[in-house]
Every structure is written in structure tokens, then in C-alpha cells.
Coordinates of C-alpha atoms in Angstrom, one line a residue:
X1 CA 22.8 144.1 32.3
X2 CA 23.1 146.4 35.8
X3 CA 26.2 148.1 36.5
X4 CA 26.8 148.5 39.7
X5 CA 29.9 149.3 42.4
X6 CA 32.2 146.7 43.8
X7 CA 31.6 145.4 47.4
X8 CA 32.0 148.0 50.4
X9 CA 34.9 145.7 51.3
X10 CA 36.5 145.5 47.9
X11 CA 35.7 148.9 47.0
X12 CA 37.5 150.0 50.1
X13 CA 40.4 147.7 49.3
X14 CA 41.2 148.8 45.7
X15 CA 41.1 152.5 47.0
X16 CA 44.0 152.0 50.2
X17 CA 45.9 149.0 48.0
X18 CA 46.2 150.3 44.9
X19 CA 48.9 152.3 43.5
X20 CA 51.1 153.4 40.6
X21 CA 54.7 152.1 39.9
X22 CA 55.6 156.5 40.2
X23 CA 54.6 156.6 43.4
X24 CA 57.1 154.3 44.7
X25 CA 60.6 157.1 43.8
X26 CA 63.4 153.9 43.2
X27 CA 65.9 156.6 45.9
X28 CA 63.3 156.5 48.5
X29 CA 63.6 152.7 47.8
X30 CA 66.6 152.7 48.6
X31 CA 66.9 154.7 51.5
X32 CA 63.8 152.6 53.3
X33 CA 66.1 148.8 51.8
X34 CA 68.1 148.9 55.3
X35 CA 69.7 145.3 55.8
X36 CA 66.6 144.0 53.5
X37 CA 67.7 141.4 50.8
X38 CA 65.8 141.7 47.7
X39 CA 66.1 139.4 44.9
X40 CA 64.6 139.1 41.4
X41 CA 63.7 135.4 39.9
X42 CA 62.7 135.4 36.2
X43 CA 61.6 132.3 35.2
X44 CA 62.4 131.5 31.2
X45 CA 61.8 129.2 29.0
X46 CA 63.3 129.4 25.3
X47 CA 63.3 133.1 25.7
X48 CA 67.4 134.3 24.2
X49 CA 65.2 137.3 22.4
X50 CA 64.3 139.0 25.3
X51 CA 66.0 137.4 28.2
X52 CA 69.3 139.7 28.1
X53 CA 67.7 142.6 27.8
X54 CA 65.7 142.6 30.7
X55 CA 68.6 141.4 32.6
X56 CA 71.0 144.1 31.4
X57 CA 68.0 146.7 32.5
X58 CA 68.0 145.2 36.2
X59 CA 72.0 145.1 36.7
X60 CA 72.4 148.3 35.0
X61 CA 69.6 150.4 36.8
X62 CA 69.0 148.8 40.1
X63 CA 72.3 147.1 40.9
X64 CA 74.5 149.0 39.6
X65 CA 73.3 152.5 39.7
X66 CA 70.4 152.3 42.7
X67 CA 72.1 149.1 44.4
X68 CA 69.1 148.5 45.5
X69 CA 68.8 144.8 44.1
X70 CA 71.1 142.1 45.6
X71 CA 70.3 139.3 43.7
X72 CA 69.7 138.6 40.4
X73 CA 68.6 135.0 39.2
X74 CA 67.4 132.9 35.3
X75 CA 65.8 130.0 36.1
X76 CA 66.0 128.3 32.9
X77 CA 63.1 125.8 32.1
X78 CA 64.6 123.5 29.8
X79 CA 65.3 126.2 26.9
X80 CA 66.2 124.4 24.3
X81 CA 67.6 127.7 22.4
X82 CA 70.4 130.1 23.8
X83 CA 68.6 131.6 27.0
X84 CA 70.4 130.5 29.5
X85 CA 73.8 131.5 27.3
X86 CA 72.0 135.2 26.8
X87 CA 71.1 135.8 30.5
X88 CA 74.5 134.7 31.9
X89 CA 76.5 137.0 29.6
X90 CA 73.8 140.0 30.1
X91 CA 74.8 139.2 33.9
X92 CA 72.5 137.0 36.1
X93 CA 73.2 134.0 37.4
X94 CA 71.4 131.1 35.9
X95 CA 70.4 127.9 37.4
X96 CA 68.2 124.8 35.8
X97 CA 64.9 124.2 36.8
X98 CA 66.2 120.5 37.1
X99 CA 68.8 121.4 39.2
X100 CA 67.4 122.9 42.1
X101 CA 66.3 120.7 44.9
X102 CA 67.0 117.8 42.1
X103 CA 66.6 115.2 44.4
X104 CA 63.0 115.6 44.2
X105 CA 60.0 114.6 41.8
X106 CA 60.3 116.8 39.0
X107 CA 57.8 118.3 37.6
X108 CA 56.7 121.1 34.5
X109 CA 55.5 123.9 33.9
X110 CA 56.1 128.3 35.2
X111 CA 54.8 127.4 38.6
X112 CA 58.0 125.0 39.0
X113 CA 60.4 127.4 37.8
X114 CA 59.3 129.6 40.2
X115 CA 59.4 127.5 43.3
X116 CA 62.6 126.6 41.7
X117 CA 63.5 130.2 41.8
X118 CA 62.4 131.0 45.2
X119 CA 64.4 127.9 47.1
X120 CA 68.0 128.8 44.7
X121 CA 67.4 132.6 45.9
X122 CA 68.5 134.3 49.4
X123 CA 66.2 137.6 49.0
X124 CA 64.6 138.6 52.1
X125 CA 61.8 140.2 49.4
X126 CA 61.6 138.3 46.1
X127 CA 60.5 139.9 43.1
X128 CA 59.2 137.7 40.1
X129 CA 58.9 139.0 36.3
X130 CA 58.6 137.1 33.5
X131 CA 61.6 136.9 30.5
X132 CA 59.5 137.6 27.3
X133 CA 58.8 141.2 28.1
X134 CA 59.8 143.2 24.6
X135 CA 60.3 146.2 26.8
X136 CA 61.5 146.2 30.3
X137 CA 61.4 149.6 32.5
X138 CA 63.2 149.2 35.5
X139 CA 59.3 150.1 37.0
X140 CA 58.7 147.1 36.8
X141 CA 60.5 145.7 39.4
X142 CA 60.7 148.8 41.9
X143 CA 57.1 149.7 41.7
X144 CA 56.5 145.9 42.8
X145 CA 58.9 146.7 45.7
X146 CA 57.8 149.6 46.6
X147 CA 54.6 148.5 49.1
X148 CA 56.3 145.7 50.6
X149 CA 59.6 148.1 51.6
X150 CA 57.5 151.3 53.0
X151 CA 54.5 149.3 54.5
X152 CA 55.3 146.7 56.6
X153 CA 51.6 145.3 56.8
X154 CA 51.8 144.5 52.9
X155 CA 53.3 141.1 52.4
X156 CA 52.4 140.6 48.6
X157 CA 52.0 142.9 45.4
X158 CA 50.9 142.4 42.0
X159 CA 51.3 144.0 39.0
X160 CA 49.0 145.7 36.4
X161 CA 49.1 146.8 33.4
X162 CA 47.6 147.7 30.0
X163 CA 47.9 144.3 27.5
X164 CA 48.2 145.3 24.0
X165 CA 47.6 142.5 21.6
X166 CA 48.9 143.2 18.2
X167 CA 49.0 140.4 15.2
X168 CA 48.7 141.0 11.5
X169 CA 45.7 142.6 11.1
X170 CA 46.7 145.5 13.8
X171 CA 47.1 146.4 17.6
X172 CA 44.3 145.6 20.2
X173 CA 45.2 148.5 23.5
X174 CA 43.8 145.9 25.6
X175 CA 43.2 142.8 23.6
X176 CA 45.7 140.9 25.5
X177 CA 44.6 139.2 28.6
X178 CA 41.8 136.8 27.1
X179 CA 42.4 133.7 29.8
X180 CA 41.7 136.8 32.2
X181 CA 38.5 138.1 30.9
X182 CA 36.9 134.9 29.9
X183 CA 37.8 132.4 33.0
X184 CA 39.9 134.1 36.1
X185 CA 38.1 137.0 36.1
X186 CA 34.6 135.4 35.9
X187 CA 36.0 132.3 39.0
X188 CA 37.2 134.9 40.7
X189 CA 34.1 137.3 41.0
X190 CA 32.0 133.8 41.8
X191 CA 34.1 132.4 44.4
X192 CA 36.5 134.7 45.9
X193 CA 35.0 138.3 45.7
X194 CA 37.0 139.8 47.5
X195 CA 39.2 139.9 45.5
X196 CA 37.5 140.9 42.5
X197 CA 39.7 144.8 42.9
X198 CA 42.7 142.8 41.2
X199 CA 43.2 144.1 37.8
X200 CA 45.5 141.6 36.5
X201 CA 44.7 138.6 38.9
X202 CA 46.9 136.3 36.3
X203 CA 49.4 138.9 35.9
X204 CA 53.3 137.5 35.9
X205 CA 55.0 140.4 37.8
X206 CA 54.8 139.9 41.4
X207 CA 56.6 140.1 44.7
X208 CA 56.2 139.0 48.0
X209 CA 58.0 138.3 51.4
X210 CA 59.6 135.7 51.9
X211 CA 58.4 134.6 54.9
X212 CA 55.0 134.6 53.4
X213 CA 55.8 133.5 50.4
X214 CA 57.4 129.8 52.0
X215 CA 54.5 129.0 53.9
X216 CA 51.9 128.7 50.1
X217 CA 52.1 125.7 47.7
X218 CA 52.9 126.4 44.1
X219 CA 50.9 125.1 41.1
X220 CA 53.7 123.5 38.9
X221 CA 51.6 125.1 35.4
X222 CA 49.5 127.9 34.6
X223 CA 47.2 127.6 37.8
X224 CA 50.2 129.1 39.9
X225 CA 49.0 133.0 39.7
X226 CA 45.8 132.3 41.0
X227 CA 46.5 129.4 43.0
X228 CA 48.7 131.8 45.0
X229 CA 46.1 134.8 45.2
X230 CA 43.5 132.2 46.6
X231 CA 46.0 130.9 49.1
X232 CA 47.7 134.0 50.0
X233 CA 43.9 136.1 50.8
X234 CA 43.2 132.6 53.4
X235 CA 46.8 133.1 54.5
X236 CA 47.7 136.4 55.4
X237 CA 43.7 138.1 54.8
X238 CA 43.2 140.9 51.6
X239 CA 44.6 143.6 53.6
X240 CA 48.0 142.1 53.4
X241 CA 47.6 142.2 49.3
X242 CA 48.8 144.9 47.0
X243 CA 48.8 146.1 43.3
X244 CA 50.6 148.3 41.6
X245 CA 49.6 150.1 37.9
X246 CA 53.2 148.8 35.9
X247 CA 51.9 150.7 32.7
X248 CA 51.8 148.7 29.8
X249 CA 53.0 145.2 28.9
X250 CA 54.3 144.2 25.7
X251 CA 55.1 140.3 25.1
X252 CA 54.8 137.4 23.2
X253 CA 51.0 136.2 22.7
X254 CA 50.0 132.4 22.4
X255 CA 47.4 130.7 20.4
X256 CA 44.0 130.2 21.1
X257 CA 44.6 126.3 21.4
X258 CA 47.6 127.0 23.9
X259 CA 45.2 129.5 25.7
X260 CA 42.5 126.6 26.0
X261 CA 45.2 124.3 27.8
X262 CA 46.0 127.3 30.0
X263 CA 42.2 127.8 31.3
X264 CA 41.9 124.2 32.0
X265 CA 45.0 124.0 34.3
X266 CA 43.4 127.1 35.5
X267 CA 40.0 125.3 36.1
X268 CA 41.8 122.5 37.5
X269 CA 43.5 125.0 40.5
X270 CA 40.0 126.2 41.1
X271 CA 38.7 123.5 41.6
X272 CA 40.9 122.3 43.8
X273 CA 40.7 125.2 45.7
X274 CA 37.3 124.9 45.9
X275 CA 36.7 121.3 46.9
X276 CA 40.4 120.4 49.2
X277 CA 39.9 117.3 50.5
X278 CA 37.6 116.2 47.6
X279 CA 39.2 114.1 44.8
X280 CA 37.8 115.7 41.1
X281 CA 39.6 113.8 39.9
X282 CA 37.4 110.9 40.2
X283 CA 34.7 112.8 38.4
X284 CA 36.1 114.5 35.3
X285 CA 38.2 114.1 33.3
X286 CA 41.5 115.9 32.2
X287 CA 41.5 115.1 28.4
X288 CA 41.2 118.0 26.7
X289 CA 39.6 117.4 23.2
X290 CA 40.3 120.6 20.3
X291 CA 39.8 120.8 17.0
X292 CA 42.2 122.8 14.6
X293 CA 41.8 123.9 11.3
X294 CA 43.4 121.4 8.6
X295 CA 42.7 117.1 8.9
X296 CA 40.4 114.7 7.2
X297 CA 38.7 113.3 9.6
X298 CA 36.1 111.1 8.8
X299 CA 33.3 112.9 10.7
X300 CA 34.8 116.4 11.0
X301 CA 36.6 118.2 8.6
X302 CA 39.1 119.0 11.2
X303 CA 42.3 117.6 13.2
X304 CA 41.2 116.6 16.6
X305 CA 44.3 116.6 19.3
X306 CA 43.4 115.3 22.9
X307 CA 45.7 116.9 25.4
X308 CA 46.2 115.5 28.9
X309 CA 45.9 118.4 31.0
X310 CA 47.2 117.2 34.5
X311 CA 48.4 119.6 37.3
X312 CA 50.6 119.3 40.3
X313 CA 51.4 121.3 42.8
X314 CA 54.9 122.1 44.8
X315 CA 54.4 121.9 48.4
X316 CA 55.2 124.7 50.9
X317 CA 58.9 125.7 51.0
X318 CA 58.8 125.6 54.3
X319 CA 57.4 122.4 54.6
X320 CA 60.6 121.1 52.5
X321 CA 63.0 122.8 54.8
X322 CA 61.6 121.0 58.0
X323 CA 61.5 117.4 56.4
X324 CA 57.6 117.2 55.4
X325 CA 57.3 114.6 52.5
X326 CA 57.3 116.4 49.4
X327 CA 55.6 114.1 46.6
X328 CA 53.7 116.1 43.9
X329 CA 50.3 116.6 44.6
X330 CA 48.2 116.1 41.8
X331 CA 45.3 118.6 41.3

């Protein structure tokens, strides 16, 4: 196996684009805000262990203290635990995924919360972090903002980080990240090159301008990360991306069966992406067939659960706003 250097292109990107969350000093923030809106959206399903505290962080530091954030919001995903009750009394307001724009479809998965999340907020810039972080530096919301306050050619930013994966048998530095490594990363470096510079192409922190933001569909799963990455290089070109280095990452990990359905829903988006006007679904199929330990099956000595793994995708924002029909497209 050659090593060899990124594209010219790339290379050249991930030089001028990337940066660290210290760069980006939270006063200077503040002083560049102006009449800017910002908003945070954290999207949460059954996640009372960790929801308040990242909520109590963001009031405290950067609404309180920096009043740089306007707009705090939980969008909770049919928790069927205390989240919603955690992030109200830790201070955000909370709406239900169901709730927003109810009188359409609904549909499941992250990618809807978020959509959900973006039409319920008013932020000029919104700011998206996920709500099972174990610990939350305020970083990780102003290095996101930084870029899109004191460069008004950046329109989105991503977050990266280092992904430790710890379980009972130790701590991984960078074991976490494994849908990354073994299917984004791999898609992305075959289809979309440029932009193979993103670190953490699936990562959850991210923020973007409004604007820009309204005009992209949103995968209702676990294709929404790179769904939007794909869409947003076509829609506003690689020079309008960003990334910022958040640190580390600590969070809840899932298993290796849950991580299979993620990379299909991934696949699906790709594919998609790929082939627009084609329909895959003709083609292949979206049962996903896995064997777990345990069963007596009469051939295998294992329990075999078929998942169907279907996608569907939010329309543009914008598209809702003017009247465009808004069924569910189904990847």
C-alpha cells in the first residue's frame, strides 16, 4: 500500500478551512455577533443523563455570561425517559419532534429531529450538537461559530474530534468512529473527493447559516450527516465548508448490530446521491439480515433478525415555507 498526499485541491482546502476551537476567543465572538441570531438545536432522544448538563453549560457560559447565544432549544424525539423534564428545568425550551410542523407526514429518526429543530428555531446561525455528550465544553459550540461569524464566505462548519471508545476491557484513544472508518470515509474518498480533508465527515456537532441551511433536504435517519455534506459541496462549492478541531468526544457507543443498521441507511443516502432520478429501490433490497449470538436455529446456531432499513428524506425548508408539496421522499 502507497501513501501518498491528498489532492492539490483538497490539500489546499484542509490547510485555509481548518482550524481549532482556540482560535475562535468566545469575546471576539461576541464583539463580531452584531444583530446576528444564533441559536443551538440539540436533538435528544432518551438522553435525561446527559441532556441537563449540556444545557446548564450553554445557558450558563454563553447566555448568561458571553450572551452570545439567543436561543436555546431540546427537540425531544419521543424520549420515553425524563429528557424532556431534565432539559426544561436545566433551562432550554423543549419542543416534540411530533409537534413541530405536525400537520405533516411524520417521520423517524436524528435527521427529523433536526429539521424539526431548525423550522421551531429563529437563529440567524444555528448551531447543532448532540445530547449524549458525557462532557460538554462550552468549545463546542463557540468554536463551531466561530468561522461562520468572522468569515462571511464560510456558510457551514463541522466539528472534529478525537473519539475514545472505552468498554470493559479498556479505553480505545480513537476507537470510536467505526461507521466512519469502514463506510463514510471509504464512499466519501470514492465519490466525493473533495472532500476527503473532513476529519469527522459523520460528526454530530455542526453549524450552518441559515439561509444555506433551508435551501438542503434532510435525511430523516442516520444518512442526514453526509447527506448534507454531499448536498451542501453541490450547493454552496468546498470553499464555503469549514471544520473545526472540538478536542475530544466522550459519548455513549452503540452495538455493532445498531452500527450495521446505521451504515445501511448510510448506503442508502449514497446511493441516492449517486443515482437522483434513478429508483434503487427497484433493484435492492432494504432487509437487512444479522445474526446475533444466542438462538437455535435450525441451520445456524444463531438468532437471525431481518431489519427493514427504509429512509426518507425531509424536503428543503424553504420549499415548505413557499407551499411545495412536502410528502416524504423515500431513499
Amino acid at each position: 500500500m502507497r501513501h501518498q498526499q491528498l489532492p492539490t485541491g483538497t490539500l489546499d482546502w484542509l490547510t485555509r478551512r481548518t482550524s481549532r476551537a482556540a482560535d475562535w476567543p468566545p469575546r471576539a465572538l461576541v464583539e463580531a455577533k452584531g444583530g446576528t441570531r444564533i441559536s443551538v438545536v440539540i436533538p435528544a432522544h432518551n438522553e435525561e443523563a446527559t441532556i441537563g448538563d449540556i444545557v446548564r453549560v450553554i445557558r450558563h457560559e454563553l447566555m448568561c455570561r458571553l450572551r452570545l447565544v439567543d436561543e436555546l432549544l431540546v427537540v425531544d424525539s419521543r424520549s420515553t425517559d425524563a429528557t424532556a423534564r431534565a432539559a426544561h428545568a436545566a433551562g432550554a425550551r423543549v419542543v416534540r419532534q411530533d409537534d413541530v410542523l405536525g400537520e405533516l407526514p411524520p417521520a423517524d429518526g436524528k435527521g427529523d429531529a433536526l429539521w424539526k429543530g431548525l423550522a421551531a428555531s429563529s437563529g440567524d446561525l444555528v448551531a447543532f450538537v448532540d445530547g449524549d455528550l458525557r462532557s460538554f465544553p462550552p468549545e463546542f459550540v463557540t468554536g463551531l461559530l466561530g468561522p461562520l461569524l468572522l468569515d462571511q464566505d464560510v456558510a457551514y462548519v463541522k466539528g472534529f474530534y478525537h473519539r475514545p471508545l472505552t468498554d470493559s476491557r479498556g479505553t480505545v484513544p480513537d476507537g470510536g468512529g467505526r461507521v466512519t472508518e469502514l463506510v463514510a470515509r471509504p464512499l466519501i474518498n470514492l465519490h466525493w473527493p473533495a472532500l476527503a480533508g473532513f476529519v469527522q465527515p459523520l460528526a454530530g456537532e455542526y453549524a450552518g447559516r441559515r439561509e444555506v441551511l433551508e435551501r438542503v433536504p434532510f435525511v430523516t435517519g442516520y444518512g442526514v450527516e453526509i447527506g448534507l455534506l454531499v448536498d451542501l459541496l453541490h450547493g454552496v462549492g468546498l470553499d464555503a465548508l469549514a471544520q473545526v478541531d472540538l478536542g475530544s468526544r466522550e459519548h455513549s457507543h452503540q452495538s455493532i448490530p445498531e452500527l450495521g443498521r446505521m451504515a445501511t441507511q448510510i448506503l442508502l443516502t449514497v446511493q441516492r446521491r449517486l443515482a437522483p432520478h434513478a429508483h434503487p429501490l427497484a433493484q435492492s433490497s432494504t432487509a437487512l439480515a444479522q445474526f446475533l449470538r444466542g438462538g437455535s436455529g435450525a441451520v445456524v446456531d444463531r438468532e437471525v433478525v431481518v431489519t427493514e432499513v427504509t429512509v426518507t428524506e425531509r424536503p428543503p425548508l424553504a420549499a415548505v415555507r413557499d407551499g411545495v408539496p412536502t410528502d416524504l421522499l423515500r431513499l
